[in-house]
GROMACS .gro file of C-alpha atoms in nm:
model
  272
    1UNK     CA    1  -0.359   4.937  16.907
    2UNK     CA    2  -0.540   4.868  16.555
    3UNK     CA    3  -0.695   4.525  16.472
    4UNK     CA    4  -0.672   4.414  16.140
    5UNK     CA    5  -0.897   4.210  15.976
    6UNK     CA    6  -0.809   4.003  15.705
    7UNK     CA    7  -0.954   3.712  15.392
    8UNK     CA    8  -0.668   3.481  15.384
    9UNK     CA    9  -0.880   3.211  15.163
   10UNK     CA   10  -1.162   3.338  14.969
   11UNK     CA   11  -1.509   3.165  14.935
   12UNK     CA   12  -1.600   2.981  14.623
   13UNK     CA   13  -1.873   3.223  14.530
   14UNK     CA   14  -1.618   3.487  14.517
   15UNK     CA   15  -1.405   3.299  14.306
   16UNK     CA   16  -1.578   3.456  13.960
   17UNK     CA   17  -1.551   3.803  13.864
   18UNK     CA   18  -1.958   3.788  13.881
   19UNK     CA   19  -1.927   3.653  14.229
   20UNK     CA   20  -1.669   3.883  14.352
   21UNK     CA   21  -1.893   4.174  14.231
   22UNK     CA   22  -2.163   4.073  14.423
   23UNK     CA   23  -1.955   3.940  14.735
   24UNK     CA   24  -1.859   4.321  14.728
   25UNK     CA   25  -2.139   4.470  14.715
   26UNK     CA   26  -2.250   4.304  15.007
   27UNK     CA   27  -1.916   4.307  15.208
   28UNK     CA   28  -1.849   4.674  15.099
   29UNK     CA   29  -2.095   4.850  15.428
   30UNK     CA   30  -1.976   4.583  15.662
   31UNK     CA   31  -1.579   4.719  15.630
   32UNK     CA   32  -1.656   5.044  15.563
   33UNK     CA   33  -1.479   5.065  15.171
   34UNK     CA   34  -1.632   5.141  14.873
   35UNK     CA   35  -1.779   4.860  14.640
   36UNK     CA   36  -1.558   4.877  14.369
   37UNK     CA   37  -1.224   4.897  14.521
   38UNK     CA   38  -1.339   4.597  14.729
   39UNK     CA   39  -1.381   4.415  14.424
   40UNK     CA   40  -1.051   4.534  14.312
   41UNK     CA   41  -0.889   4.387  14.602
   42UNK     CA   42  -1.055   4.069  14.581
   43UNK     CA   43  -0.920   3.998  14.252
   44UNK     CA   44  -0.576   4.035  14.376
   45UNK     CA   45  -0.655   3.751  14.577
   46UNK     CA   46  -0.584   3.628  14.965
   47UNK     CA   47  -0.427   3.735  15.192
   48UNK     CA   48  -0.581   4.109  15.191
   49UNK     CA   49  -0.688   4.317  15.489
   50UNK     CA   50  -1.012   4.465  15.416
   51UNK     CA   51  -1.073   4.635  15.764
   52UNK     CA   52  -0.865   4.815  16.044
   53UNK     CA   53  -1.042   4.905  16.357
   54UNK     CA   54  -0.929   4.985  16.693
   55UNK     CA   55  -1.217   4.847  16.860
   56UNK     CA   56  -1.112   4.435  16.899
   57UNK     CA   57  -1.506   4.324  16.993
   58UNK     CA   58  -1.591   4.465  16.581
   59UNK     CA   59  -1.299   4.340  16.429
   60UNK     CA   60  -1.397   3.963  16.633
   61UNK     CA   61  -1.732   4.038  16.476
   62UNK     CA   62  -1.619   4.106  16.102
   63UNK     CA   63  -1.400   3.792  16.103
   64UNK     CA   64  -1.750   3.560  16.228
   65UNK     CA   65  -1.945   3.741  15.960
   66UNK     CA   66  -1.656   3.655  15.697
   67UNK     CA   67  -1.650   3.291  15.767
   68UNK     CA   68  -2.019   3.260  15.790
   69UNK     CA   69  -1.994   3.383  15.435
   70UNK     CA   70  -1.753   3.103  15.318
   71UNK     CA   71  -1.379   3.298  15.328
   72UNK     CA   72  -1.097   3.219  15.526
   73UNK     CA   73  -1.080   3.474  15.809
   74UNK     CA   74  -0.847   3.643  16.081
   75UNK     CA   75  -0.774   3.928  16.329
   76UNK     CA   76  -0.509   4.013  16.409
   77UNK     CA   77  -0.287   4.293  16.628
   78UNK     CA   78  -0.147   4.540  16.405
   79UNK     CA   79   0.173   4.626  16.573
   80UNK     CA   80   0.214   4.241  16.643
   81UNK     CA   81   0.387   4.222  16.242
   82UNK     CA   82   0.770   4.240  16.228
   83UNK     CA   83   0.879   4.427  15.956
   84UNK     CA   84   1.174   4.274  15.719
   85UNK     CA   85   1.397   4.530  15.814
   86UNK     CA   86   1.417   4.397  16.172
   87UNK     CA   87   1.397   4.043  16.093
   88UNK     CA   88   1.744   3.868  16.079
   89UNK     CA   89   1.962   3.835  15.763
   90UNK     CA   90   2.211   3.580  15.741
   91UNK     CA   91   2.442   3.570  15.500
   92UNK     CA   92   2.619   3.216  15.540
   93UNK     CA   93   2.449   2.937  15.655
   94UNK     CA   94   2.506   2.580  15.759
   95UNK     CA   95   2.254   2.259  15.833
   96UNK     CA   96   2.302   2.083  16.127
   97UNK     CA   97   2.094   1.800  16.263
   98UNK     CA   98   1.889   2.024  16.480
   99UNK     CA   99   1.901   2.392  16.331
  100UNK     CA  100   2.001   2.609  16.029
  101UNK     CA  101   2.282   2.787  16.190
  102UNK     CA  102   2.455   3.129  16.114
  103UNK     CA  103   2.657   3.415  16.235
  104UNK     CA  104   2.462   3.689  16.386
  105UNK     CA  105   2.575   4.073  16.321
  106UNK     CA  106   2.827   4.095  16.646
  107UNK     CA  107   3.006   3.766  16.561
  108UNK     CA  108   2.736   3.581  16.762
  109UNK     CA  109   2.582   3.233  16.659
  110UNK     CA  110   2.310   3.227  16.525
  111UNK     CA  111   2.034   2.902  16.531
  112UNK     CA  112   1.719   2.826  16.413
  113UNK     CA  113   1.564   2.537  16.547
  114UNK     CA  114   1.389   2.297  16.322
  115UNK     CA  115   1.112   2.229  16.587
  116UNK     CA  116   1.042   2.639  16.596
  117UNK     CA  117   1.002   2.698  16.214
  118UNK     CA  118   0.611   2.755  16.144
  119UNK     CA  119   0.607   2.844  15.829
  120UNK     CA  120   0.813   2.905  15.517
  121UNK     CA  121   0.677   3.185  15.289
  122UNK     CA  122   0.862   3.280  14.946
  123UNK     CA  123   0.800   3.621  14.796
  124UNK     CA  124   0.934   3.878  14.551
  125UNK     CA  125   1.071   4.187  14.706
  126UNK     CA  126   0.979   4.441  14.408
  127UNK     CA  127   1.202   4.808  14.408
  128UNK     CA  128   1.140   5.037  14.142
  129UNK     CA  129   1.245   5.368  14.077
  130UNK     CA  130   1.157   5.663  13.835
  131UNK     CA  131   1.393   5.977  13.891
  132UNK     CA  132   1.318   6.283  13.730
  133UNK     CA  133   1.567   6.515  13.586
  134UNK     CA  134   1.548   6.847  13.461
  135UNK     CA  135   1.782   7.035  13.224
  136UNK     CA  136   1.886   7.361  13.075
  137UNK     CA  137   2.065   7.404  12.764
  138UNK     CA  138   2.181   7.779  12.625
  139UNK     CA  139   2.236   7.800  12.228
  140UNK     CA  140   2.342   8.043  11.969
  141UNK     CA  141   2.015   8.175  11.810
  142UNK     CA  142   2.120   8.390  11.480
  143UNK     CA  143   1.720   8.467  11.456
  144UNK     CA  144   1.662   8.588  11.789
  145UNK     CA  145   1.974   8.824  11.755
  146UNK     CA  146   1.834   8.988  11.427
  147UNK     CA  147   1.537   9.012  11.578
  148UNK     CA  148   1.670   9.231  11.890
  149UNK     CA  149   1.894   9.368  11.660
  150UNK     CA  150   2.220   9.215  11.855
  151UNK     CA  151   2.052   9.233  12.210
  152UNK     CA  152   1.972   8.836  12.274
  153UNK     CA  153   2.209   8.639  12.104
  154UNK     CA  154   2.122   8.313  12.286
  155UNK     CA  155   1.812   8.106  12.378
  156UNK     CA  156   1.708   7.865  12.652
  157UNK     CA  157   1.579   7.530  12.578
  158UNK     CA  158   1.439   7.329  12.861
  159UNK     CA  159   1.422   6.975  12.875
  160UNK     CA  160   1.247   6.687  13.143
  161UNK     CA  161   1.397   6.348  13.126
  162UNK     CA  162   1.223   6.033  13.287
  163UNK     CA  163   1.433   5.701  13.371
  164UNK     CA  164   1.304   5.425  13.577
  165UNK     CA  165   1.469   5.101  13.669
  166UNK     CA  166   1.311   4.838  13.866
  167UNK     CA  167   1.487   4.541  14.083
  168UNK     CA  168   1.322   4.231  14.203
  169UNK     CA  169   1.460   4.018  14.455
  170UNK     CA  170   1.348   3.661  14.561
  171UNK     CA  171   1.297   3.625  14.953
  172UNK     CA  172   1.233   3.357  15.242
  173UNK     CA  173   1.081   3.443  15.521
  174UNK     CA  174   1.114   3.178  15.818
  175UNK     CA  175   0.862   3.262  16.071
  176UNK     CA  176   0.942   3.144  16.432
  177UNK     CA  177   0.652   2.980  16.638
  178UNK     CA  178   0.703   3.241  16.922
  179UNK     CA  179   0.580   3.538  16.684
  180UNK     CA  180   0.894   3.704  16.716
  181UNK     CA  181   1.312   3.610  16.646
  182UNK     CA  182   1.225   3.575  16.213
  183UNK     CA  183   1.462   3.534  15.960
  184UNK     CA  184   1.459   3.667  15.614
  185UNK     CA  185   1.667   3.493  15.327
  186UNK     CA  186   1.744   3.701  15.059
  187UNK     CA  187   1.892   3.519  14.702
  188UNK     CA  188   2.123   3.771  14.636
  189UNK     CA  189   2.280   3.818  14.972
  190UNK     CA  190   2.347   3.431  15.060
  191UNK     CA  191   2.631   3.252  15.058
  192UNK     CA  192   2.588   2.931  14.975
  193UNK     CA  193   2.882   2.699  15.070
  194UNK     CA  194   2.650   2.532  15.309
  195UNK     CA  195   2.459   2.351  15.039
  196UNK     CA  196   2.767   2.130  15.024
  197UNK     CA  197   2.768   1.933  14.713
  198UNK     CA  198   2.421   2.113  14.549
  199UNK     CA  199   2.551   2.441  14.551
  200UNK     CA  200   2.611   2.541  14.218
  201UNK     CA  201   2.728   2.889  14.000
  202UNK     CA  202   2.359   3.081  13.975
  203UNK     CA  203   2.227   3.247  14.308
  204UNK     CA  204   1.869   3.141  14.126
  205UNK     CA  205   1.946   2.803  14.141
  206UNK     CA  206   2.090   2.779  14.453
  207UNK     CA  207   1.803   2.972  14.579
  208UNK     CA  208   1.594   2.696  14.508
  209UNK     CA  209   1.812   2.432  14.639
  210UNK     CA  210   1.809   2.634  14.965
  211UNK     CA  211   1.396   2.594  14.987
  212UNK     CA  212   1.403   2.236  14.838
  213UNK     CA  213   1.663   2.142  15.152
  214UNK     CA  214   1.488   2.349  15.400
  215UNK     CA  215   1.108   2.168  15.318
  216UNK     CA  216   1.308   1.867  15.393
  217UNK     CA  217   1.374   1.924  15.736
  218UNK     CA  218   1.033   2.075  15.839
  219UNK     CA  219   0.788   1.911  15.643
  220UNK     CA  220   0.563   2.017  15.851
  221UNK     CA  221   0.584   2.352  15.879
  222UNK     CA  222   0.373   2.613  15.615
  223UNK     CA  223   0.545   2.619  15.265
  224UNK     CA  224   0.360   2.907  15.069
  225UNK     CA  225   0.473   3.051  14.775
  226UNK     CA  226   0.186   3.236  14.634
  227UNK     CA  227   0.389   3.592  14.700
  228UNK     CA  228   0.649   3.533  14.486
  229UNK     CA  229   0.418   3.654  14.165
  230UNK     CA  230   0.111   3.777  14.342
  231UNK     CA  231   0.154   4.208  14.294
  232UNK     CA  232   0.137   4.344  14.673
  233UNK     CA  233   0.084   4.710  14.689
  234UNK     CA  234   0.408   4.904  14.709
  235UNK     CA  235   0.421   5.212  14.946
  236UNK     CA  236   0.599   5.537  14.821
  237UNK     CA  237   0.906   5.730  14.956
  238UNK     CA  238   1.004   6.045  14.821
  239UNK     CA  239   1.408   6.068  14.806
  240UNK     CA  240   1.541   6.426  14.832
  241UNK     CA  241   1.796   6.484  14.519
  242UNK     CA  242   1.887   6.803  14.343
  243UNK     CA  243   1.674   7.047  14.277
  244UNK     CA  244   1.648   6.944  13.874
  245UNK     CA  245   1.696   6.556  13.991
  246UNK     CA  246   1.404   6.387  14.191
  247UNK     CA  247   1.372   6.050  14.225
  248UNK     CA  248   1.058   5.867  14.320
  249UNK     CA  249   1.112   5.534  14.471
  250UNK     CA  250   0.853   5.271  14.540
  251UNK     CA  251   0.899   4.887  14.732
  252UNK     CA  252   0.657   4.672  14.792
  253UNK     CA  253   0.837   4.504  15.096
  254UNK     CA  254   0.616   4.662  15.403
  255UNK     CA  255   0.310   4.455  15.250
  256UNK     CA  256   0.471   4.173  15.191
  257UNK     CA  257   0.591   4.163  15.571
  258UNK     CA  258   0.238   4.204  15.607
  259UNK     CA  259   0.108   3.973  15.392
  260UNK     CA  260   0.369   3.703  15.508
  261UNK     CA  261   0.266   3.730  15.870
  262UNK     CA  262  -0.110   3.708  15.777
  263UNK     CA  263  -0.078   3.341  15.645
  264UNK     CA  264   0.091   3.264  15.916
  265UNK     CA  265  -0.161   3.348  16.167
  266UNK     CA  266  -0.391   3.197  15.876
  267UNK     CA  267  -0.209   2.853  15.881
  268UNK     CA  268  -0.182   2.896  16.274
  269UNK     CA  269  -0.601   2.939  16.270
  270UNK     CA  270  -0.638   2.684  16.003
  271UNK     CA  271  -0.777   2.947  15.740
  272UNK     CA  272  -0.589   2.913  15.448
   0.00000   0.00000   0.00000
């Protein structure tokens, strides 16, 4: 099991680039990181874990020194976050006086209750991709014969070709008060006959007509939308290709799932 402890509001002081030096410096021994990249990450702003122990009586202690220092502050289990992946995704939807309802995967129905919806948290699911590709290319090279006197008649010309692409994709993550039984929205992959009369012929729009309905019904619930242009960290996968095609793909959706789930236990806490 590995704690993780967290800033999920950061203290006035450390609101300046000044203060967030010196916030560092001092922070910096406490979680075990270097100064500098702890300044780094403060300027990406809350929520960020800046410490991952397996030891739960340290990581209580980190998160008392924290908020003695001003900052919003949690700890929380590791292997507690659900990742995206195993959240549900519906793809239809309807309102009903009680629940957003769906279809689950077998055919199933599915319901969200309105009373069990903690939180609402928009992001941007960020893909990008950079493949590699390598080529050869044999041509007729009148010098190079004359110079082996008819032996090589041809020559080799190598050549490295870089193409990247990137896709973002607006997301809605409805967290369930139990810690477990999520859903994730995605824009693109909605439906969105059950907006009735608002739906209209952008996913964008329709999107936001979707969160504009849903706030409705749980206004009391966390709405935080702070992820849909604050840069999360994207992890790296290496996909096997050809041997002269590589591509390299990066997503920033694990720390998002991360970062979701840490203002939740944030609201849940009251540090945000």
């Amino acid at each position: 099991m590995s704690f993780l402890v967290a800033i999920t509001r950061l203290a006035e002081a450390a609101q300046s680039d000044e203060g967030r030096g010196a916030e560092a410096a001092t922070l910096a021994p406490l979680v075990g990181t270097g100064a500098y990249e702890l300044r780094v990450m403060l300027g990406g702003g809350a929520p960020l874990v800046v410490a991952s122990t397996p030891d739960a009586q340290l990581a209580r202690d980190l998160v008392v020194t924290l908020r003695s220092r001003g900052h919003g502050a949690i700890a929380c289990d590791g292997d507690a976050v659900t990742r995206g992946e195993d959240m549900f995704s519906p793809r239809g939807f309807a309102f009903e006086a009680d629940a957003l309802t769906s279809e689950g995967p077998t055919g199933e129905p599915a319901r969200f209750a309105w009373s069990d919806v903690l939180a609402l948290v928009v992001a941007t699911h960020v893909r990008s991709e950079t493949t590699t590709v390598e080529t050869s290319k044999k041509s007729l090279s009148l010098g190079r014969a004359a110079m082996t006197g008819g032996l090589l008649l041809s020559k080799t010309t190598h050549k490295t070709e870089h193409r990247a692409n990137e896709e973002r994709e607006p997301v809605l993550y409805m967290l369930h008060r139990q810690g477990q039984g999520h859903w994730l929205l995605t824009e693109s992959r909605l439906r969105y006959g059950g907006l009735g009369p608002r739906r209209g012929p952008a996913a964008h729009d329709n999107f936001r007509a979707l969160l504009d309905m849903l706030r409705r019904q749980v206004p009391g619930a966390l709405y935080d939308d702070r992820l849909l242009t604050q840069k999360r960290a994207a992890g790296s996968l290496q996909m096997l290709g050809a041997a002269k095609a590589r591509t390299l793909a990066r997503s920033n959706a694990g720390e998002t799932d991360l970062a979701a789930h840490l203002l939740a236990v944030g609201h849940v806490q009251q540090q945000l």
